[in-house]
Short mmCIF file of C-alpha atoms in Angstrom, two decimals:
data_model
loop_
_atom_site.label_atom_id
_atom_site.label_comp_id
_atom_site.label_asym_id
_atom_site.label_seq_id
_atom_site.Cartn_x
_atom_site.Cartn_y
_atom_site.Cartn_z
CA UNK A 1 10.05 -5.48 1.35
CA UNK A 2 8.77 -8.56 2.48
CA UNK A 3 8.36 -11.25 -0.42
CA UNK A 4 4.62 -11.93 -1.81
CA UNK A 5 4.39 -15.65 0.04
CA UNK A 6 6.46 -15.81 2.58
CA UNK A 7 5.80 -12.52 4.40
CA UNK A 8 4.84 -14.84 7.46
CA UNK A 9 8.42 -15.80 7.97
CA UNK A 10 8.19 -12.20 9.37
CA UNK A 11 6.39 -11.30 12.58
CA UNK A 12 4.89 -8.08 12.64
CA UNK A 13 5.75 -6.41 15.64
CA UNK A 14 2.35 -5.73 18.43
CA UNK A 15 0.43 -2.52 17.26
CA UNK A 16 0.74 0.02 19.36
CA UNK A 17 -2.56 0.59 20.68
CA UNK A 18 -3.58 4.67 20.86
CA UNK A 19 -6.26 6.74 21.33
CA UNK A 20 -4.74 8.91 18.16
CA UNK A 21 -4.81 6.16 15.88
CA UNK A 22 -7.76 7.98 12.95
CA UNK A 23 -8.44 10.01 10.32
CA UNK A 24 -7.82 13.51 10.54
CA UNK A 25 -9.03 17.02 8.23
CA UNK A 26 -6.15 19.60 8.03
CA UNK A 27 -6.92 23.29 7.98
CA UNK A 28 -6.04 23.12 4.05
CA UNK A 29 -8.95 20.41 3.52
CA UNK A 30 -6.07 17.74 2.79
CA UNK A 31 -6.95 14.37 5.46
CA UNK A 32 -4.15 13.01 7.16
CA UNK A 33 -4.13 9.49 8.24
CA UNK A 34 -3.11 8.14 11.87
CA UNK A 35 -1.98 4.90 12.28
CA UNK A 36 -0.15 2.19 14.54
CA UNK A 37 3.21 0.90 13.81
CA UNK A 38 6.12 -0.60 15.21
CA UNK A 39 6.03 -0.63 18.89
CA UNK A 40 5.45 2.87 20.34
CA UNK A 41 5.23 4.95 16.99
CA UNK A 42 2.62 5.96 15.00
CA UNK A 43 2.73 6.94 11.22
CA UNK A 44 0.99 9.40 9.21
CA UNK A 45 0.14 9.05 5.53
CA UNK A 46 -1.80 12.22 3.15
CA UNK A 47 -3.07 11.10 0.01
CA UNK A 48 -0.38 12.63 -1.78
CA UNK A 49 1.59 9.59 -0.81
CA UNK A 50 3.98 11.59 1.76
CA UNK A 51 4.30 9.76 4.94
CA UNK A 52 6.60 9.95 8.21
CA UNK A 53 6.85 7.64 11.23
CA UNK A 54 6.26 9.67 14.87
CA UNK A 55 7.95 9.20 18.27
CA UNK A 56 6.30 10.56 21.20
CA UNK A 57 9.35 13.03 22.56
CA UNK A 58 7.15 14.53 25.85
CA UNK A 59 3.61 14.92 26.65
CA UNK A 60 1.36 14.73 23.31
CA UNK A 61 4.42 15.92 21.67
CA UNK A 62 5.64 13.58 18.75
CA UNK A 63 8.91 13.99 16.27
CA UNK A 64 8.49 12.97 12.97
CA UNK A 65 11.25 11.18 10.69
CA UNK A 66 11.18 11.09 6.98
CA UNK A 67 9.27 8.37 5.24
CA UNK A 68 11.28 5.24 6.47
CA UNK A 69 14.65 7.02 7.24
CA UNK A 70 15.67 8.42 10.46
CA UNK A 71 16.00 12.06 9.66
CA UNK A 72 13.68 14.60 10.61
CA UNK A 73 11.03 16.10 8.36
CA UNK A 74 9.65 18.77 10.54
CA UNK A 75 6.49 17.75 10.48
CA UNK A 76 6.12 17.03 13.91
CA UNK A 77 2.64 16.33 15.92
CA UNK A 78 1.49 17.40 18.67
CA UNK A 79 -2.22 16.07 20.02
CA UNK A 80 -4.87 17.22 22.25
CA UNK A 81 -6.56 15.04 24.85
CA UNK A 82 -8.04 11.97 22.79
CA UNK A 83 -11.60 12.90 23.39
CA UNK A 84 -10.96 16.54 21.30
CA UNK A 85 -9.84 14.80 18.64
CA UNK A 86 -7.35 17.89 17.67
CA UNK A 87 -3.71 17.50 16.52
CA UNK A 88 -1.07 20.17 14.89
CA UNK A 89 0.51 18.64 12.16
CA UNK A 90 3.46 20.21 11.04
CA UNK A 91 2.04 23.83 13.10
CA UNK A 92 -1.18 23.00 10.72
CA UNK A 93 -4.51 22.51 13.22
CA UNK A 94 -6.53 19.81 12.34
CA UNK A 95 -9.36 18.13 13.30
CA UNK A 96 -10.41 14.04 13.90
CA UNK A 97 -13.10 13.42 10.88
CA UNK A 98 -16.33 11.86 12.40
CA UNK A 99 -16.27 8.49 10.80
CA UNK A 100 -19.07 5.88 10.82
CA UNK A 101 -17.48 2.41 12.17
CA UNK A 102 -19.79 -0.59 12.03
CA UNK A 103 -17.54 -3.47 13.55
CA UNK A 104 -19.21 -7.17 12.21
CA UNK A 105 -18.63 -11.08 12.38
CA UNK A 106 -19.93 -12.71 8.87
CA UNK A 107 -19.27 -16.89 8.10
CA UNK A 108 -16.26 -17.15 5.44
CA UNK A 109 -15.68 -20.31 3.23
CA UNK A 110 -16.69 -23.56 5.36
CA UNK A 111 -18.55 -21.19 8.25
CA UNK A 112 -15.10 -19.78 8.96
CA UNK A 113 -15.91 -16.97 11.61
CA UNK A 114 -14.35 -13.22 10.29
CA UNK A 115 -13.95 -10.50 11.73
CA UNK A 116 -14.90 -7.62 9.90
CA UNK A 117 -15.44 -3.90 10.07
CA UNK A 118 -17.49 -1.58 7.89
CA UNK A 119 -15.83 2.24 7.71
CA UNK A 120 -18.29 4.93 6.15
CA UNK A 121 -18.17 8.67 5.21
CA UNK A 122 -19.58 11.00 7.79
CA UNK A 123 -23.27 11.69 6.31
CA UNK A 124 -26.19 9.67 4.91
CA UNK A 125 -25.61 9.91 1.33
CA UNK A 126 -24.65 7.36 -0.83
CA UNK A 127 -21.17 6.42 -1.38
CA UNK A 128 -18.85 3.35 -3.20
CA UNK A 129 -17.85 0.51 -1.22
CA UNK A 130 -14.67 -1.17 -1.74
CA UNK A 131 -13.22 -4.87 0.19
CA UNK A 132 -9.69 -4.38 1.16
CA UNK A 133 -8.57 -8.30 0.33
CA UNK A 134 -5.10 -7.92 1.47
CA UNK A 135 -2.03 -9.87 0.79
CA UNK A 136 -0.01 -12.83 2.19
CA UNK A 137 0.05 -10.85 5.64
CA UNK A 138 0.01 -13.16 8.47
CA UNK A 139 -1.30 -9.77 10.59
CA UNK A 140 -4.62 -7.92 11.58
CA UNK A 141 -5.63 -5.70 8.70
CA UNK A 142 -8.35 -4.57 11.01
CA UNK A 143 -5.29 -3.10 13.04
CA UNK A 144 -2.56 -2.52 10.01
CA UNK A 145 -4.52 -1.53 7.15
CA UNK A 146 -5.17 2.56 7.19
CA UNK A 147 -6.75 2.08 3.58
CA UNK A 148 -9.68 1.85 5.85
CA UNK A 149 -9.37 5.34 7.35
CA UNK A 150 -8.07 6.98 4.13
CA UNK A 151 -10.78 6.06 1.42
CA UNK A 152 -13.56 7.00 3.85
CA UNK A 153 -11.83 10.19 4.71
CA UNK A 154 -12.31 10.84 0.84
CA UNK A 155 -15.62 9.99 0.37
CA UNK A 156 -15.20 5.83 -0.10
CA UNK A 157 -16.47 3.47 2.33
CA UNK A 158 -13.95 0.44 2.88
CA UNK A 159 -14.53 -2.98 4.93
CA UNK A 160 -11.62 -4.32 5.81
CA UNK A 161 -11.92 -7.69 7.56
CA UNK A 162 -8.82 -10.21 9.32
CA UNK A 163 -8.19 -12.97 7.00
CA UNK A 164 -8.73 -16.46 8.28
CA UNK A 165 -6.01 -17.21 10.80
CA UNK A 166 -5.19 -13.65 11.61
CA UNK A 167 -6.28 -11.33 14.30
CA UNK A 168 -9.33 -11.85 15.57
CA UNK A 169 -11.14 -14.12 12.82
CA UNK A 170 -11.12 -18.22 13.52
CA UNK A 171 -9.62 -20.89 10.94
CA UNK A 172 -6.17 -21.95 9.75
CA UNK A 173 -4.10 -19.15 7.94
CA UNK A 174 -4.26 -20.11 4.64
CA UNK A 175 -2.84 -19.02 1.10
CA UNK A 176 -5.35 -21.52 -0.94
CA UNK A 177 -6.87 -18.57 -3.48
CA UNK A 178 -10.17 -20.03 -3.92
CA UNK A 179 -10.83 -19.98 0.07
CA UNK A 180 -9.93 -16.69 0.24
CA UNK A 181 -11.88 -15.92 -2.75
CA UNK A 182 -14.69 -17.56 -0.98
CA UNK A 183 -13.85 -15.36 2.02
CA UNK A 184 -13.83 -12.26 0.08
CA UNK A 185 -16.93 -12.61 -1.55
CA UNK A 186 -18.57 -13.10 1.95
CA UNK A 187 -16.75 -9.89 3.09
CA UNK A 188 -18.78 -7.90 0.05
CA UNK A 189 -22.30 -9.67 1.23
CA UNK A 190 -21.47 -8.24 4.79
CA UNK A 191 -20.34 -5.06 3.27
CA UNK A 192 -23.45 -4.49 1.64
CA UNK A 193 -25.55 -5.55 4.35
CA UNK A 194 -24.17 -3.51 6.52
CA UNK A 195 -23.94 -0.11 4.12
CA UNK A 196 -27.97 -0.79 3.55
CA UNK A 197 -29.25 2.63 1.80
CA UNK A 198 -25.77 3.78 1.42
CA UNK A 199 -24.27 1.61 -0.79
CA UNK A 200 -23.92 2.72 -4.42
CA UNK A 201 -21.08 1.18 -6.47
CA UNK A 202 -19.44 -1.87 -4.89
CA UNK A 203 -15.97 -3.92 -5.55
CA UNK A 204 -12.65 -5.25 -4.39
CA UNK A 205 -8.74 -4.00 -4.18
CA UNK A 206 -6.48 -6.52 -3.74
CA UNK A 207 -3.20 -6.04 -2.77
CA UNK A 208 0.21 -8.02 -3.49
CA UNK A 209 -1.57 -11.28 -3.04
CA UNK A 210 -4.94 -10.03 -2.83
CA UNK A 211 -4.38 -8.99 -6.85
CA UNK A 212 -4.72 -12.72 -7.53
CA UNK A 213 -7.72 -13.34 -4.90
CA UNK A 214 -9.17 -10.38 -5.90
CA UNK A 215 -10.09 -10.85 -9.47
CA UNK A 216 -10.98 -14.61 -8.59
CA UNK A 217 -13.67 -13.41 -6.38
CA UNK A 218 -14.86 -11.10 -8.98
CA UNK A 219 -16.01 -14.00 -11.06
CA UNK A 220 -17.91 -15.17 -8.24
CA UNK A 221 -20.24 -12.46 -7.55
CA UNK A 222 -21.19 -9.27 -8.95
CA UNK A 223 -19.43 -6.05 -8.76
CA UNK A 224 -18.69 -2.48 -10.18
CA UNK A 225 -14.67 -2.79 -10.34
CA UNK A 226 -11.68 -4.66 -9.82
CA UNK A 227 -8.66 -2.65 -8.14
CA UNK A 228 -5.49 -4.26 -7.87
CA UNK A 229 -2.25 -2.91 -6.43
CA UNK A 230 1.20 -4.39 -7.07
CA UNK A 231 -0.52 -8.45 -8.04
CA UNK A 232 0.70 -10.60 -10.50
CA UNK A 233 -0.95 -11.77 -13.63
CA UNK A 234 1.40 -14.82 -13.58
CA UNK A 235 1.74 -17.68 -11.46
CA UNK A 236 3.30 -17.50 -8.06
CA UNK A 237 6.29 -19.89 -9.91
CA UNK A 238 6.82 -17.76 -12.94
CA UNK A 239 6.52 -14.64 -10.06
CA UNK A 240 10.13 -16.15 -8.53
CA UNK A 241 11.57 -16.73 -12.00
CA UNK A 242 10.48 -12.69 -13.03
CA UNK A 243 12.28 -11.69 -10.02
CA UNK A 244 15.18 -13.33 -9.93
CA UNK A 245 15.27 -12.42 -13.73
CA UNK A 246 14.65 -8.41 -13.09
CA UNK A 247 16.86 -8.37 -9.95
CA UNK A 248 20.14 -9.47 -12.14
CA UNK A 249 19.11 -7.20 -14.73
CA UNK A 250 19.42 -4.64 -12.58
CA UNK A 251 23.16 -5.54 -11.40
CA UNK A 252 24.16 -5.37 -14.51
CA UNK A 253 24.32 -9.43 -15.63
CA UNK A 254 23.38 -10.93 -18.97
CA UNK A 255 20.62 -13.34 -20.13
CA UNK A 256 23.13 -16.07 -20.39
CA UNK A 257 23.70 -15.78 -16.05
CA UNK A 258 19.89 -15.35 -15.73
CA UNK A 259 19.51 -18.92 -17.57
CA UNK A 260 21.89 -20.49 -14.97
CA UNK A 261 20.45 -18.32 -11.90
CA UNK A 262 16.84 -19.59 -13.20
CA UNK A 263 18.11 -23.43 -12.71
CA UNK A 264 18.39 -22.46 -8.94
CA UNK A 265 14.97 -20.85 -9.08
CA UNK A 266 13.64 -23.93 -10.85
CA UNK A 267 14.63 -26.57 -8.66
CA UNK A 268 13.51 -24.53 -5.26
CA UNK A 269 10.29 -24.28 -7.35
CA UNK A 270 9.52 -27.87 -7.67
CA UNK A 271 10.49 -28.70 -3.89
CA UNK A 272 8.09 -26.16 -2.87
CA UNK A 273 5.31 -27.31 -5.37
CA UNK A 274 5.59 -30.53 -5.25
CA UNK A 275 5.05 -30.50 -1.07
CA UNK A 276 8.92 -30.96 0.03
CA UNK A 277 9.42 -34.41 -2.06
CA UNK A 278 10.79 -33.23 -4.94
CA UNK A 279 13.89 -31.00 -6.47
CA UNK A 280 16.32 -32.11 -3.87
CA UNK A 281 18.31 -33.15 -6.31
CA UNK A 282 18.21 -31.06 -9.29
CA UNK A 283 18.90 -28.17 -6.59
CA UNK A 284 22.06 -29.84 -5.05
CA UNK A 285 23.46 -30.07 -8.50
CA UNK A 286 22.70 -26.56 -9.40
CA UNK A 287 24.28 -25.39 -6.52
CA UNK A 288 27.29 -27.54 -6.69
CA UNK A 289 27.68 -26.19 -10.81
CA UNK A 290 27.03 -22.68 -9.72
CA UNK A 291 27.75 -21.61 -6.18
CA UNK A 292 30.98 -19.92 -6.85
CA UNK A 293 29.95 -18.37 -9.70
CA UNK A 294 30.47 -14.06 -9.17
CA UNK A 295 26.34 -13.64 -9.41
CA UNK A 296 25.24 -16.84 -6.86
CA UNK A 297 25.53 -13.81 -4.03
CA UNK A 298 23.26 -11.94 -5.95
CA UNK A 299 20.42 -14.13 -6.82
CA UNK A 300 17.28 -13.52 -4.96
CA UNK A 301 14.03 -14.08 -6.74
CA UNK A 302 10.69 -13.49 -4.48
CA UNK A 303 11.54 -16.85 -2.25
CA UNK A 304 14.73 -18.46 -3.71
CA UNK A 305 16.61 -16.02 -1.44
CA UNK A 306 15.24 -17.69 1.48
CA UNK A 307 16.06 -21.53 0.02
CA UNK A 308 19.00 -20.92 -0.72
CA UNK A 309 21.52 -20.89 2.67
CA UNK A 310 19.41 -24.00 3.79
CA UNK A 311 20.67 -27.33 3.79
CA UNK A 312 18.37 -29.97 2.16
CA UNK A 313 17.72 -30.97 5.78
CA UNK A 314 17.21 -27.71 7.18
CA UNK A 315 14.99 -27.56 3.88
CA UNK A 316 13.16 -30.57 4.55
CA UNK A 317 12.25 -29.73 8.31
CA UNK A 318 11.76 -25.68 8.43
CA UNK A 319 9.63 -25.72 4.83
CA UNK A 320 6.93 -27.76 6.74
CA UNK A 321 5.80 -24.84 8.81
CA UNK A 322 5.30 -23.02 5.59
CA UNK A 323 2.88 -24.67 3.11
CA UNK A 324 -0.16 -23.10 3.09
CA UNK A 325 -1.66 -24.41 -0.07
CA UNK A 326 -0.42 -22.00 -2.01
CA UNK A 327 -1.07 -23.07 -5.82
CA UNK A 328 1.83 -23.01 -7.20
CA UNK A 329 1.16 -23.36 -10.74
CA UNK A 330 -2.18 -21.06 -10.78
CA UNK A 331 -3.21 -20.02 -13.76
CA UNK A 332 -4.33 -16.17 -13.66
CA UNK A 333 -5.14 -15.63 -16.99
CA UNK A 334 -7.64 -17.95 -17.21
CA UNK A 335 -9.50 -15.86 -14.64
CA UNK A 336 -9.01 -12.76 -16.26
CA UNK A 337 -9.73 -14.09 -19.28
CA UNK A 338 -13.61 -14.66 -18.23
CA UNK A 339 -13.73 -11.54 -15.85
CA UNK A 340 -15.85 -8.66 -17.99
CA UNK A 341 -15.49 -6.33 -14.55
CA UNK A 342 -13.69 -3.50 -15.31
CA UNK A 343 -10.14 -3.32 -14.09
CA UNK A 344 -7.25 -0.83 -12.73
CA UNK A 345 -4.33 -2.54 -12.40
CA UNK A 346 -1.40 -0.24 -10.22
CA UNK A 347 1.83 -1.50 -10.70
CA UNK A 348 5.73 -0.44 -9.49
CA UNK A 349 7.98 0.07 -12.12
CA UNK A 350 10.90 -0.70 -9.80
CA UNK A 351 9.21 -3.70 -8.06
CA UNK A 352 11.98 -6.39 -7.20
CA UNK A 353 9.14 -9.02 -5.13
CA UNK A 354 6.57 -8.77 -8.46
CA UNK A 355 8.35 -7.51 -10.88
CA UNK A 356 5.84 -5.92 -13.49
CA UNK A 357 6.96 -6.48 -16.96
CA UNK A 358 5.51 -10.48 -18.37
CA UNK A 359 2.07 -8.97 -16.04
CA UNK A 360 1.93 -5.63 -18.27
CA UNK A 361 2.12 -7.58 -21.24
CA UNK A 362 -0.19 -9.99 -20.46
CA UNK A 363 -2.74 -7.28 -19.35
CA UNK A 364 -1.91 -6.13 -22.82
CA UNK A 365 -3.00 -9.24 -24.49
CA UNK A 366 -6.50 -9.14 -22.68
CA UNK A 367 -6.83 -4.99 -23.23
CA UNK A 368 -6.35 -6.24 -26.79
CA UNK A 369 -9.28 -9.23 -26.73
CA UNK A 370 -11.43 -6.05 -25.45
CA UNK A 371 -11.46 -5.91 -21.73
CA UNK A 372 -12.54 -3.52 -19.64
CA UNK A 373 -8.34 -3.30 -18.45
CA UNK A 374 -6.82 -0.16 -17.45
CA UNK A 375 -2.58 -0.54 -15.88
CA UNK A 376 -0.96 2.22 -14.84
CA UNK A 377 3.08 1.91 -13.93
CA UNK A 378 4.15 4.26 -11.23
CA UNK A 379 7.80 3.89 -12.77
CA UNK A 380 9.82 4.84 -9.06
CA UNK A 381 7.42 2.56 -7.16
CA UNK A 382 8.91 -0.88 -5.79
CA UNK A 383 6.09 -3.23 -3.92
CA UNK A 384 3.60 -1.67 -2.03
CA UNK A 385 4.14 1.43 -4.27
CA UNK A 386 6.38 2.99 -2.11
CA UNK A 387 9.21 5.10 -3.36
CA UNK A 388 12.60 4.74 -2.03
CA UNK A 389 16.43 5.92 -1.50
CA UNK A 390 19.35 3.35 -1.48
CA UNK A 391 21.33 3.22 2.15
CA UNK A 392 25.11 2.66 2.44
CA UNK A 393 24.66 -0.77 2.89
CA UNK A 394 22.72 -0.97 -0.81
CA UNK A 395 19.37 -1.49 0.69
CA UNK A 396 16.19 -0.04 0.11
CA UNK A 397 14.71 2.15 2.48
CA UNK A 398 11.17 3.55 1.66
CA UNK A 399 10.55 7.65 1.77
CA UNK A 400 7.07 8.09 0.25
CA UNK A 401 3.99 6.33 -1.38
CA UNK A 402 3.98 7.26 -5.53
CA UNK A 403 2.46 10.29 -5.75
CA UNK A 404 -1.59 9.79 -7.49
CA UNK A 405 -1.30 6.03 -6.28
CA UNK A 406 -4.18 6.98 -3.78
CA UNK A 407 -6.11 9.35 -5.74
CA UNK A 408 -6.32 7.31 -8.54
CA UNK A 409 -7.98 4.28 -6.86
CA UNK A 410 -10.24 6.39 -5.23
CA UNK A 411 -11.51 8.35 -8.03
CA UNK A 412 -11.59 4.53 -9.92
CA UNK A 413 -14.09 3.40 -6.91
CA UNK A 414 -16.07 6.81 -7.43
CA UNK A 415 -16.42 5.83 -10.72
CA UNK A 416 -14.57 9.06 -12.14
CA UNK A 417 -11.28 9.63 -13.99
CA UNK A 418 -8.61 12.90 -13.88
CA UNK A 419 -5.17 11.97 -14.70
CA UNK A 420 -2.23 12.80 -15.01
CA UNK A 421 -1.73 11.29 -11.32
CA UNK A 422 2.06 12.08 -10.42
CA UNK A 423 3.90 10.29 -12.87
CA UNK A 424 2.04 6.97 -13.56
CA UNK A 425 2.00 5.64 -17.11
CA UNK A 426 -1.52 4.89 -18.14
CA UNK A 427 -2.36 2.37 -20.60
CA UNK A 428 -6.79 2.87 -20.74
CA UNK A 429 -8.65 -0.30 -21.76
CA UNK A 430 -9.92 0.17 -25.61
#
């Protein structure tokens, strides 16, 4: 998975643009989602979390492969003409749902033009709104993000909108949390202007790095609810310290290695925080003191993994192209601290980029003080609450989305509440 703050260093590849790409109704009354992917595939996604990536064999014909893996799941796809809007999925007929796209440009932080899109229910009844505030993407989520096909198949509107310095909205891509909280809020004032009548309950999910944005924008206007999937609670530092921490756990190594691994992660820390002028040499000597130490392969952390083969140089010169203001030291419990908006926090128990366990118990600590805080650990999820198998090689390689990951946040937008969903581990505010 890519890490929380440096998912730029990785391109997406170009969308594949298709005439398929929607939201669909199967003959069983499940909705399947559509969407682009790498070049010349599509993947489909139910709400149940199952999910497969599709290559066109022949015709309309297309051969699905499980989850992230290359085997075959036989759930293949086979379209009409585009202007039908009919698929078999799996032999199951289904039909394209009718959904109501508003498309929008709205003035961020500064007059920042965004590009936005509003995605309704079919109908003229009123329904909850949620703003997808997505992570540290450097992509479209007007192109990437199928949250904004799948909540509105289920009865949840969703505006998703192209951060600043992405797809098709102006300004310099940025990872400063109070612009984008800026940004954000502006998103929900379009949102609502453009749902009119419609509108009933409003608020924000924010994923990965959208679960620190999210909750800061929150406190800057009003809404119904907070969702956030996979964020952090701590600061993006402490995030690379809790990583690097969990990850050794899980080979097997002791607190007394994850004290030395942690200088590493210290030292990469300050050179990034303090702008490329500092830590140069605190790293060098924890590299010379630990580098042929048995765990040095293994450290990895949420960027120290990507520090670490440079030379101070190579440091010095490629780390320029990558500070985007990113606050370092940010201090999310002060936010949620002062944020009386009730919460669902959706977190992966297996999650090696944001590891879970200091966030749970400081969630804890404000559940507690009497928040309106409600976590729930999907305990086989990793980040993006994605299940997973391990290859030959040792790497991950996704199969599913957590089962009740989806339902849950949209029966939290609807304002209603039917666990168990899958195997998530609530915790309900008090």
């Amino acid at each position: 998975m890519f890490s929380l703050l440096f998912a730029a260093l990785l391109a997406s590849a170009p969308a594949a643009t298709d005439c398929h790409v929607g939201a669909y109704r199967l003959a069983d009354g499940q909705s399947l989602d559509i969407a682009p992917s790498d070049e010349g595939t599509l993947r489909w996604r139910r709400i149940d979390g199952a999910s497969g990536k599709l290559r066109r064999e022949h015709d309309d014909s297309w051969k699905s492969t499980f989850g992230w893996t290359d085997r075959p799941d036989g759930k293949d796809v086979v379209f009409t003409d585009c202007a039908k809007g009919d698929l078999t999925f799996g032999g199951m007929a289904a039909k394209r749902i009718p959904l109501d796209v508003r498309e929008t440009v709205f003035a961020g932080d500064g007059g920042t033009r965004l590009a936005g899109r509003l995605i309704l229910p079919p109908g003229s009844g009123k329904v909850p709104i949620v703003v997808l505030v997505h992570g540290s993407e450097h992509d479209s989520a007007r192109t990437w993000d199928a949250m904004q096909r799948q909540l509105p198949a289920e009865g949840v509107g969703a505006f998703v909108y192209d951060k600043r310095g992405t797809g098709d909205s102006a300004g310099e891509y940025t990872q400063d949390y109070s612009v984008l909280a800026n940004d954000a809020v502006a998103a929900m004032n379009a949102a609502r202007r453009l749902a009119g009548a419609r509108a009933s309950r409003t608020g924000f999910r924010g994923g990965s790095q959208g679960g620190w944005v999210a909750p800061l924008a929150a406190t800057r206007t009003k809404v119904d609810f907070v969702i956030v999937g996979y964020g952090l609670a701590i600061s993006p530092l402490e995030e690379d310290r809790e990583a690097v921490a969990f990850q050794l756990k899980l080979k097997g190594y002791h607190q007394s290695v994850i004290d030395k691994a942690w200088e590493l992660s210290d030292a990469i820390g300050l050179i990034l925080s303090s702008g490329l002028t500092q830590g140069f040499d605190q790293l060098d000597a924890a590299r010379a003191k630990y580098s042929k130490e048995p765990w040095y392969k293994d450290v990895r952390g949420d960027f120290s993994y990507l520090v670490l083969p440079m030379s101070d140089a190579d440091i010095r010169e490629k780390g320029k192209a990558y500070m985007f203001h990113t606050p370092w030291h940010y201090d999310s419990m002060a936010v949620l601290r002062k944020l009386h908006t009730p919460q669902l926090w959706m977190l992966g128990g297996l999650d090696i980029d944001a590891p879970s366990g200091e966030t749970l118990r400081r969630l804890a600590s404000l559940q507690a003080g009497g928040l309106p805080v409600t976590t729930a650990v999907f305990p086989k999820a990793e980040h993006g609450m994605t299940e997973f198998e391990t290859d030959a090689k040792g790497e991950r390689v996704s199969t599913r989305y957590s089962e009740g990951y989806m339902r849950m946040a949209i029966d939290y937008a609807k304002g209603v509440w039917h666990p168990p969903y899958g195997e998530s581990q609530i915790k309900p505010s008090l």
